[in-house]
Tab-separated table of C-alpha atoms in Angstrom:
chain	number	residue	atom	x	y	z
A	1	MET	CA	35.408	25.259	-10.549
A	2	LYS	CA	32.033	27.662	-10.686
A	3	LYS	CA	31.850	27.068	-14.494
A	4	SER	CA	31.869	23.302	-14.086
A	5	LEU	CA	29.132	23.159	-11.563
A	6	THR	CA	27.129	25.242	-13.347
A	7	ARG	CA	27.402	23.046	-16.268
A	8	THR	CA	26.689	20.092	-14.293
A	9	LEU	CA	23.575	21.542	-12.658
A	10	MET	CA	22.594	22.688	-16.114
A	11	ALA	CA	22.823	19.135	-17.277
A	12	LEU	CA	21.021	17.703	-14.454
A	13	GLY	CA	18.019	20.324	-14.967
A	14	SER	CA	17.803	19.323	-18.520
A	15	ILE	CA	17.897	15.792	-17.671
A	16	LEU	CA	15.139	16.355	-15.435
A	17	SER	CA	13.105	18.387	-17.547
A	18	LEU	CA	13.171	15.696	-20.026
A	19	PHE	CA	12.014	13.095	-18.113
A	20	ILE	CA	9.167	15.502	-16.647
A	21	ILE	CA	8.158	15.980	-20.313
A	22	ILE	CA	8.112	12.513	-20.865
A	23	GLY	CA	6.290	11.915	-17.972
A	24	ILE	CA	3.894	14.339	-18.747
A	25	VAL	CA	2.987	12.876	-22.530
A	26	ILE	CA	2.820	9.450	-21.014
A	27	TRP	CA	0.337	10.540	-18.316
A	28	TYR	CA	-1.777	12.195	-20.849
A	29	TRP	CA	-1.074	9.984	-23.989
A	30	PRO	CA	-4.616	8.847	-25.497
A	31	ALA	CA	-5.665	5.124	-24.474
A	32	GLY	CA	-5.146	2.520	-27.557
A	33	ASP	CA	-8.245	0.586	-29.325
A	34	TYR	CA	-8.440	-2.674	-27.281
A	35	GLY	CA	-11.322	-3.669	-29.174
A	36	ASP	CA	-15.064	-4.664	-27.625
A	37	PHE	CA	-16.082	-6.148	-24.309
A	38	THR	CA	-15.933	-9.808	-25.616
A	39	VAL	CA	-14.088	-11.909	-23.030
A	40	ILE	CA	-16.817	-12.979	-20.934
A	41	ASN	CA	-20.817	-13.426	-21.223
A	42	GLU	CA	-20.793	-14.798	-24.859
A	43	ASP	CA	-23.807	-16.713	-23.822
A	44	GLY	CA	-25.491	-14.391	-21.684
A	45	THR	CA	-25.462	-16.395	-18.497
A	46	ILE	CA	-23.677	-13.409	-16.740
A	47	VAL	CA	-25.574	-10.208	-16.261
A	48	TYR	CA	-24.209	-6.480	-15.047
A	49	GLU	CA	-25.588	-4.075	-12.630
A	50	TYR	CA	-24.464	-1.032	-11.016
A	51	ILE	CA	-25.356	-0.871	-7.468
A	52	GLU	CA	-24.670	1.733	-5.168
A	53	THR	CA	-22.836	0.940	-2.279
A	54	ASN	CA	-21.120	2.537	1.018
A	55	GLY	CA	-21.486	5.892	-0.984
A	56	ILE	CA	-20.057	4.973	-4.210
A	57	THR	CA	-21.353	2.952	-7.192
A	58	LEU	CA	-19.859	-0.487	-7.945
A	59	HIS	CA	-20.085	-2.671	-11.319
A	60	VAL	CA	-21.058	-5.856	-10.308
A	61	ALA	CA	-21.120	-9.492	-12.344
A	62	LEU	CA	-24.021	-11.610	-11.421
A	63	SER	CA	-24.819	-14.804	-12.380
A	64	GLY	CA	-26.847	-17.920	-11.085
A	65	PRO	CA	-30.035	-18.452	-9.502
A	66	GLU	CA	-31.213	-15.302	-7.382
A	67	ASP	CA	-32.209	-17.526	-4.218
A	68	GLY	CA	-28.801	-19.608	-4.496
A	69	GLU	CA	-26.294	-19.657	-1.608
A	70	PRO	CA	-24.396	-16.291	-2.237
A	71	VAL	CA	-20.472	-16.511	-3.218
A	72	PHE	CA	-18.946	-13.121	-3.593
A	73	LEU	CA	-15.469	-13.162	-5.641
A	74	LEU	CA	-13.271	-10.234	-4.620
A	75	HIS	CA	-10.352	-9.913	-7.232
A	76	GLY	CA	-6.927	-8.081	-6.515
A	77	TYR	CA	-4.455	-5.966	-8.193
A	78	PRO	CA	-4.524	-5.390	-11.327
A	79	ASP	CA	-7.426	-7.316	-12.206
A	80	ALA	CA	-11.260	-6.881	-12.588
A	81	SER	CA	-14.460	-9.086	-11.787
A	82	PHE	CA	-13.932	-10.556	-15.444
A	83	GLY	CA	-10.654	-12.438	-13.952
A	84	TRP	CA	-13.252	-14.720	-12.129
A	85	ARG	CA	-15.103	-15.748	-15.457
A	86	ASP	CA	-14.156	-19.567	-15.635
A	87	GLN	CA	-15.222	-19.537	-11.618
A	88	ILE	CA	-18.280	-17.340	-12.204
A	89	ILE	CA	-19.766	-19.778	-14.682
A	90	ALA	CA	-18.332	-23.193	-12.776
A	91	LEU	CA	-20.300	-21.819	-9.436
A	92	SER	CA	-23.519	-20.376	-10.928
A	93	GLU	CA	-23.780	-23.647	-12.996
A	94	GLU	CA	-23.984	-25.617	-9.375
A	95	GLY	CA	-26.907	-23.339	-8.217
A	96	TYR	CA	-24.487	-20.643	-6.277
A	97	ARG	CA	-25.532	-17.219	-6.622
A	98	VAL	CA	-22.094	-15.400	-7.784
A	99	ILE	CA	-21.592	-11.688	-7.074
A	100	ALA	CA	-17.971	-10.786	-8.529
A	101	PRO	CA	-17.714	-6.449	-8.532
A	102	ASP	CA	-14.994	-4.548	-9.972
A	103	GLN	CA	-13.727	-3.144	-6.669
A	104	ARG	CA	-13.574	0.338	-6.134
A	105	GLY	CA	-11.041	2.041	-8.180
A	106	PHE	CA	-10.858	-1.114	-11.088
A	107	ASN	CA	-12.402	-1.150	-14.494
A	108	LEU	CA	-16.159	0.582	-14.475
A	109	SER	CA	-16.660	1.018	-10.854
A	110	ASP	CA	-16.185	4.352	-9.182
A	111	LYS	CA	-12.647	5.845	-8.643
A	112	PRO	CA	-12.770	8.425	-6.067
A	113	LYS	CA	-10.500	10.842	-5.337
A	114	GLY	CA	-8.154	10.504	-2.728
A	115	LEU	CA	-5.914	8.130	-1.060
A	116	ASP	CA	-8.090	7.898	1.794
A	117	ASN	CA	-10.710	6.488	0.069
A	118	TYR	CA	-9.129	3.372	-0.574
A	119	THR	CA	-8.320	2.001	2.848
A	120	PRO	CA	-8.936	-1.941	3.435
A	121	GLU	CA	-11.925	-0.722	5.497
A	122	ASN	CA	-13.760	1.179	2.887
A	123	HIS	CA	-13.310	-1.790	0.387
A	124	ALA	CA	-14.673	-4.122	3.461
A	125	ASN	CA	-17.718	-2.067	3.775
A	126	ASP	CA	-18.442	-1.767	0.139
A	127	ILE	CA	-19.105	-5.691	0.058
A	128	LEU	CA	-20.884	-5.500	3.207
A	129	GLY	CA	-22.924	-3.019	1.440
A	130	LEU	CA	-23.427	-5.006	-1.465
A	131	ALA	CA	-24.696	-8.121	0.532
A	132	ASP	CA	-26.962	-5.765	2.458
A	133	HIS	CA	-28.413	-4.369	-1.067
A	134	PHE	CA	-29.192	-7.985	-1.846
A	135	GLY	CA	-30.481	-8.910	1.602
A	136	TYR	CA	-28.006	-11.626	2.564
A	137	ASP	CA	-27.353	-11.689	6.149
A	138	THR	CA	-24.723	-14.195	5.785
A	139	PHE	CA	-22.456	-15.191	2.865
A	140	ASN	CA	-19.567	-16.732	1.285
A	141	ILE	CA	-16.374	-14.930	0.255
A	142	VAL	CA	-13.477	-15.961	-2.205
A	143	GLY	CA	-10.560	-13.640	-2.588
A	144	HIS	CA	-7.350	-13.292	-4.490
A	145	ASP	CA	-4.267	-11.006	-4.143
A	146	SER	CA	-5.627	-7.728	-2.451
A	147	GLY	CA	-8.943	-9.249	-2.309
A	148	VAL	CA	-7.809	-11.500	0.227
A	149	VAL	CA	-7.066	-8.341	2.587
A	150	VAL	CA	-10.703	-7.557	1.908
A	151	CYS	CA	-11.804	-10.765	2.853
A	152	TRP	CA	-9.781	-10.682	6.384
A	153	ASN	CA	-10.925	-7.230	7.041
A	154	ILE	CA	-14.650	-8.544	6.589
A	155	VAL	CA	-14.049	-11.423	8.836
A	156	ASP	CA	-12.173	-9.689	11.425
A	157	LYS	CA	-15.101	-7.274	12.271
A	158	HIS	CA	-18.049	-9.212	11.074
A	159	GLU	CA	-17.374	-12.861	11.525
A	160	ASP	CA	-20.941	-13.701	12.218
A	161	ARG	CA	-21.718	-12.641	8.416
A	162	VAL	CA	-19.395	-15.111	6.829
A	163	ASP	CA	-20.221	-18.594	6.121
A	164	LYS	CA	-16.832	-19.805	4.318
A	165	MET	CA	-14.027	-17.952	3.029
A	166	VAL	CA	-11.726	-19.229	0.714
A	167	THR	CA	-8.259	-16.942	0.119
A	168	ILE	CA	-5.734	-17.537	-3.168
A	169	ASN	CA	-2.289	-17.051	-3.274
A	170	THR	CA	-2.292	-14.063	-0.736
A	171	PRO	CA	-1.622	-14.604	3.049
A	172	HIS	CA	-3.514	-13.130	6.159
A	173	PRO	CA	-2.038	-9.467	6.485
A	174	LYS	CA	-0.469	-10.453	9.964
A	175	VAL	CA	1.489	-13.158	8.381
A	176	LEU	CA	2.204	-11.248	5.189
A	177	PHE	CA	3.959	-8.508	7.300
A	178	GLU	CA	5.701	-10.864	9.984
A	179	PHE	CA	6.881	-13.361	7.241
A	180	GLN	CA	8.079	-10.153	4.990
A	181	GLU	CA	10.022	-8.983	7.978
A	182	ALA	CA	11.739	-12.224	8.675
A	183	ASN	CA	12.398	-13.424	5.206
A	184	GLU	CA	15.027	-11.469	2.660
A	185	GLU	CA	13.518	-13.725	-0.294
A	186	GLN	CA	10.239	-12.538	0.166
A	187	ARG	CA	11.249	-8.768	0.716
A	188	LYS	CA	12.931	-8.887	-2.450
A	189	LYS	CA	9.884	-10.207	-4.189
A	190	SER	CA	7.601	-7.828	-2.720
A	191	GLN	CA	9.757	-4.735	-4.089
A	192	TYR	CA	7.269	-4.087	-6.546
A	193	ALA	CA	4.822	-3.224	-3.763
A	194	TYR	CA	6.989	-0.517	-2.533
A	195	PHE	CA	7.686	0.775	-6.163
A	196	PHE	CA	3.795	1.169	-6.160
A	197	ARG	CA	3.708	3.399	-3.160
A	198	THR	CA	5.989	6.328	-4.768
A	199	PRO	CA	3.759	9.040	-6.089
A	200	TYR	CA	3.355	9.663	-9.928
A	201	ILE	CA	6.327	7.541	-11.281
A	202	PRO	CA	4.294	4.032	-11.059
A	203	GLU	CA	1.555	5.396	-13.267
A	204	ILE	CA	4.202	6.570	-15.869
A	205	ALA	CA	6.023	3.345	-15.866
A	206	LEU	CA	3.271	1.158	-16.112
A	207	LYS	CA	1.362	2.998	-18.689
A	208	PHE	CA	4.482	3.498	-20.913
A	209	ASN	CA	4.599	1.508	-23.820
A	210	ASP	CA	1.021	0.420	-23.972
A	211	TYR	CA	1.171	-1.127	-20.617
A	212	ALA	CA	4.136	-3.300	-21.588
A	213	LEU	CA	5.302	-4.026	-18.090
A	214	MET	CA	2.001	-5.725	-16.778
A	215	SER	CA	1.212	-6.937	-20.083
A	216	LYS	CA	4.628	-8.850	-19.964
A	217	SER	CA	3.954	-10.256	-16.646
A	218	MET	CA	0.463	-11.875	-17.535
A	219	GLU	CA	1.456	-13.033	-21.004
A	220	ASP	CA	2.144	-16.662	-19.871
A	221	SER	CA	-1.655	-17.084	-18.557
A	222	PHE	CA	-3.642	-15.005	-20.630
A	223	THR	CA	-4.193	-14.459	-24.358
A	224	GLU	CA	-3.783	-11.541	-26.300
A	225	GLU	CA	-7.483	-10.755	-26.314
A	226	GLU	CA	-7.834	-11.247	-22.669
A	227	ILE	CA	-4.880	-8.780	-22.244
A	228	ASN	CA	-6.380	-6.418	-24.685
A	229	GLU	CA	-9.568	-6.495	-22.162
A	230	TYR	CA	-7.057	-5.507	-19.165
A	231	LYS	CA	-5.603	-2.911	-21.090
A	232	ARG	CA	-9.359	-1.523	-21.502
A	233	ALA	CA	-10.107	-1.697	-17.742
A	234	TRP	CA	-6.710	-0.164	-16.981
A	235	SER	CA	-7.013	2.851	-19.440
A	236	GLN	CA	-10.370	3.851	-17.945
A	237	LYS	CA	-9.852	7.339	-16.556
A	238	GLY	CA	-8.564	7.527	-13.276
A	239	ALA	CA	-8.034	3.937	-12.992
A	240	ASN	CA	-4.217	3.734	-12.676
A	241	THR	CA	-3.802	6.129	-9.728
A	242	ALA	CA	-6.979	4.665	-8.116
A	243	MET	CA	-5.381	1.269	-8.449
A	244	LEU	CA	-2.177	1.988	-7.014
A	245	ASN	CA	-3.947	4.001	-4.129
A	246	TRP	CA	-4.620	0.434	-2.932
A	247	TYR	CA	-0.933	-0.185	-2.296
A	248	ARG	CA	-0.436	3.036	-0.814
A	249	ASN	CA	-2.751	2.934	1.648
A	250	LEU	CA	-2.168	-1.049	2.674
A	251	PHE	CA	1.124	-0.268	3.858
A	252	THR	CA	0.111	3.012	6.002
A	253	GLN	CA	-2.627	1.116	7.771
A	254	PRO	CA	-2.008	1.119	11.444
A	255	GLU	CA	-0.808	-1.608	13.115
A	256	THR	CA	-3.762	-1.655	15.736
A	257	GLU	CA	-6.159	-1.946	12.762
A	258	VAL	CA	-4.580	-5.210	10.750
A	259	PRO	CA	-6.739	-8.055	11.383
A	260	ASN	CA	-4.784	-10.129	13.893
A	261	ARG	CA	-7.439	-12.556	15.829
A	262	VAL	CA	-7.871	-16.331	15.300
A	263	VAL	CA	-11.492	-16.916	13.808
A	264	ASP	CA	-13.810	-19.546	13.864
A	265	VAL	CA	-15.113	-19.135	10.511
A	266	PRO	CA	-14.398	-22.306	7.936
A	267	LEU	CA	-11.462	-21.425	5.716
A	268	LEU	CA	-9.312	-22.680	2.993
A	269	VAL	CA	-6.293	-21.400	1.566
A	270	ILE	CA	-5.589	-22.113	-1.905
A	271	TRP	CA	-1.824	-21.448	-3.105
A	272	GLY	CA	-0.084	-21.833	-6.780
A	273	LYS	CA	3.288	-22.913	-5.852
A	274	GLN	CA	4.937	-21.337	-8.817
A	275	ASP	CA	4.008	-17.935	-7.642
A	276	PRO	CA	6.801	-15.764	-8.618
A	277	HIS	CA	5.512	-12.956	-6.246
A	278	MET	CA	4.523	-14.576	-2.817
A	279	MET	CA	6.164	-17.418	-1.334
A	280	TRP	CA	3.870	-20.465	-0.729
A	281	GLN	CA	5.421	-20.904	2.603
A	282	GLN	CA	3.123	-18.356	4.008
A	283	ALA	CA	-0.265	-20.496	3.164
A	284	GLU	CA	-0.029	-22.561	6.415
A	285	PRO	CA	0.434	-19.794	8.944
A	286	SER	CA	-2.313	-18.217	7.254
A	287	SER	CA	-4.728	-21.175	7.775
A	288	LYS	CA	-3.942	-20.986	11.361
A	289	MET	CA	-5.541	-17.769	11.413
A	290	SER	CA	-8.658	-19.643	11.464
A	291	THR	CA	-9.651	-22.885	13.974
A	292	LYS	CA	-11.192	-24.336	10.961
A	293	GLY	CA	-8.405	-23.900	8.390
A	294	SER	CA	-6.929	-25.693	5.830
A	295	VAL	CA	-4.441	-25.760	2.779
A	296	ALA	CA	-4.691	-26.793	-0.693
A	297	TYR	CA	-1.902	-26.394	-2.651
A	298	ILE	CA	-1.588	-26.542	-6.800
A	299	GLU	CA	2.097	-27.347	-8.023
A	300	GLU	CA	1.838	-25.840	-11.011
A	301	ALA	CA	-0.246	-23.024	-11.062
A	302	THR	CA	1.465	-19.502	-10.734
A	303	HIS	CA	-0.166	-16.483	-9.098
A	304	TRP	CA	-3.120	-16.440	-11.345
A	305	VAL	CA	-4.190	-19.692	-10.405
A	306	MET	CA	-7.823	-18.790	-11.777
A	307	ARG	CA	-6.424	-18.796	-15.565
A	308	ASP	CA	-3.545	-21.454	-15.112
A	309	THR	CA	-5.699	-24.552	-13.553
A	310	PRO	CA	-9.450	-23.173	-13.652
A	311	ASP	CA	-10.633	-26.788	-13.626
A	312	GLU	CA	-8.390	-27.847	-10.272
A	313	LEU	CA	-9.355	-24.416	-8.696
A	314	ASN	CA	-13.271	-24.822	-9.420
A	315	LYS	CA	-13.363	-28.489	-7.947
A	316	LEU	CA	-11.474	-27.177	-4.918
A	317	LEU	CA	-13.903	-24.061	-4.529
A	318	LEU	CA	-17.187	-26.209	-4.868
A	319	ASP	CA	-16.192	-29.282	-2.777
A	320	PHE	CA	-15.091	-26.825	0.154
A	321	LEU	CA	-18.378	-24.933	-0.318
A	322	LYS	CA	-20.407	-27.928	-0.624
A	323	ASP	CA	-18.855	-29.771	2.432
């Protein structure tokens, strides 16, 4: 009996050791050669600056006339500023001043260590700091995925600074928590977010086999060249942990800090109805978190509305901003 138990423990120890070794190898495996930065800015209409804000430095894409009405484009996970390229060009051509940062922890922006650096409040203050840097008392904000949470945290505490807001394929935080609690299907769709909260394992899994999991999830909406550009962003030193820290912090936010009041800012909720992660039924209740909320559905778009249906999205954005 003792020998059998000993052999079992030794076998388990060997398996665990093997997994640890494999994890260490993947963790420290050098990034691949994903080519040069060529996805956007081929005609020079977009410029990039490194701007200090809220104690860190953000890499920011800028386009359009400097005296144009400001529009901030806030990406989510696992995106970067270049994910907005079609919207940057469309908005700037119509005279808007577009500001699209790599949010903290992403791509070429700073990636401070420590979970506390990735609270929704910190992300919101980063954007407010950018607005202060450019001298904008008020501005428009457009968010996708976790960028939507940043938008709601900004408008919840600084409503007077937001002219208009657009959210894409992610609900209001209060709606997200309540809908997920009541809807088993959405809980199943959100399992990835709970996996992302665990330590170390997500970094190893996501980096494994040249970011195969994330690449596979994006291949229907992005070209190989574009996915390589994302791999370049994900392979920046410290990026995997920094990006995941967003999820690790989001679900630990005290209930008293989650935005939960109805605001008066004009709001457009846009939703691609083929999203495999976020159910479209959350769009309408999210729009009701503003007294001036409305909803627009795009039937054929997935979570990646910006890439699936850029022309339709751009028209919705411009019609709303000009109204």
